[in-house]
Amino acid sequence: MPERRVVGHLASCGIIYRIENPRELYFDVKDKEYPQIPFRNHCCFVGGNWIGKGAAQDANPLDTFVREMEE
């Protein structure tokens, strides 16, 4: 039986589009200073981590998504 992996992080993200044109998606572009190196200079869905300092006040992944939208 395979060993169970411990989840060290959870994240939430959203796909944002205009109802008038659902093929037009909105992304978050990470700059060269973004702390997570693999995401630098890339387009990403809007969202964030539910575990960590920034998420200390988040009650659930939906709270994380709302916080990320406000940021």
Tab-separated table of C-alpha atoms in Angstrom:
chain	number	residue	atom	x	y	z
A	1	MET	CA	0.000	0.000	0.000
A	2	PRO	CA	1.457	3.426	-0.933
A	3	GLU	CA	2.441	5.782	1.842
A	4	ARG	CA	-0.033	8.627	2.450
A	5	ARG	CA	1.280	12.072	1.647
A	6	VAL	CA	0.792	14.902	4.118
A	7	VAL	CA	-0.861	17.978	2.644
A	8	GLY	CA	1.378	20.952	3.395
A	9	HIS	CA	-0.641	23.562	1.569
A	10	LEU	CA	-4.073	24.312	0.174
A	11	ALA	CA	-4.927	26.896	-2.416
A	12	SER	CA	-7.920	28.472	-4.025
A	13	CYS	CA	-8.250	30.052	-7.424
A	14	GLY	CA	-10.968	31.425	-9.605
A	15	ILE	CA	-11.604	31.760	-13.290
A	16	ILE	CA	-12.818	35.262	-14.012
A	17	TYR	CA	-14.579	36.128	-17.235
A	18	ARG	CA	-17.137	38.577	-18.561
A	19	ILE	CA	-20.603	37.191	-19.178
A	20	GLU	CA	-20.666	39.078	-22.484
A	21	ASN	CA	-17.611	37.178	-23.713
A	22	PRO	CA	-16.821	34.017	-21.705
A	23	ARG	CA	-13.814	33.307	-23.940
A	24	GLU	CA	-12.080	36.376	-22.514
A	25	LEU	CA	-10.372	35.266	-19.282
A	26	TYR	CA	-8.620	37.430	-16.721
A	27	PHE	CA	-5.279	36.378	-15.249
A	28	ASP	CA	-2.858	37.610	-12.631
A	29	VAL	CA	0.602	38.284	-14.097
A	30	LYS	CA	3.365	37.606	-11.571
A	31	ASP	CA	6.343	39.935	-11.802
A	32	LYS	CA	10.040	39.091	-11.517
A	33	GLU	CA	9.958	39.767	-7.753
A	34	TYR	CA	7.230	37.211	-6.981
A	35	PRO	CA	8.473	34.985	-4.108
A	36	GLN	CA	7.576	31.685	-5.804
A	37	ILE	CA	10.217	31.396	-8.527
A	38	PRO	CA	8.326	28.987	-10.851
A	39	PHE	CA	5.497	31.532	-11.228
A	40	ARG	CA	7.629	34.602	-11.980
A	41	ASN	CA	6.803	36.334	-15.265
A	42	HIS	CA	3.850	34.011	-15.876
A	43	CYS	CA	0.080	34.364	-16.153
A	44	CYS	CA	-1.799	32.659	-13.321
A	45	PHE	CA	-5.395	32.272	-12.263
A	46	VAL	CA	-6.333	34.670	-9.471
A	47	GLY	CA	-6.049	32.965	-6.094
A	48	GLY	CA	-3.678	32.132	-3.296
A	49	ASN	CA	-2.590	29.831	-0.507
A	50	TRP	CA	-4.939	29.041	2.342
A	51	ILE	CA	-2.073	28.079	4.661
A	52	GLY	CA	0.613	30.541	5.721
A	53	LYS	CA	1.012	33.995	7.243
A	54	GLY	CA	-1.128	35.760	4.653
A	55	ALA	CA	-4.019	33.384	5.251
A	56	ALA	CA	-4.006	33.462	9.055
A	57	GLN	CA	-7.417	35.163	9.141
A	58	ASP	CA	-8.978	33.076	6.346
A	59	ALA	CA	-11.641	30.660	7.600
A	60	ASN	CA	-11.702	28.621	4.378
A	61	PRO	CA	-10.530	28.639	0.731
A	62	LEU	CA	-13.375	30.999	-0.241
A	63	ASP	CA	-12.067	33.554	2.270
A	64	THR	CA	-8.645	33.130	0.685
A	65	PHE	CA	-10.028	33.815	-2.763
A	66	VAL	CA	-11.912	36.921	-1.574
A	67	ARG	CA	-8.759	38.210	0.182
A	68	GLU	CA	-6.709	37.649	-2.953
A	69	MET	CA	-9.271	39.548	-5.049
A	70	GLU	CA	-9.089	42.480	-2.635
A	71	GLU	CA	-5.278	42.479	-2.786
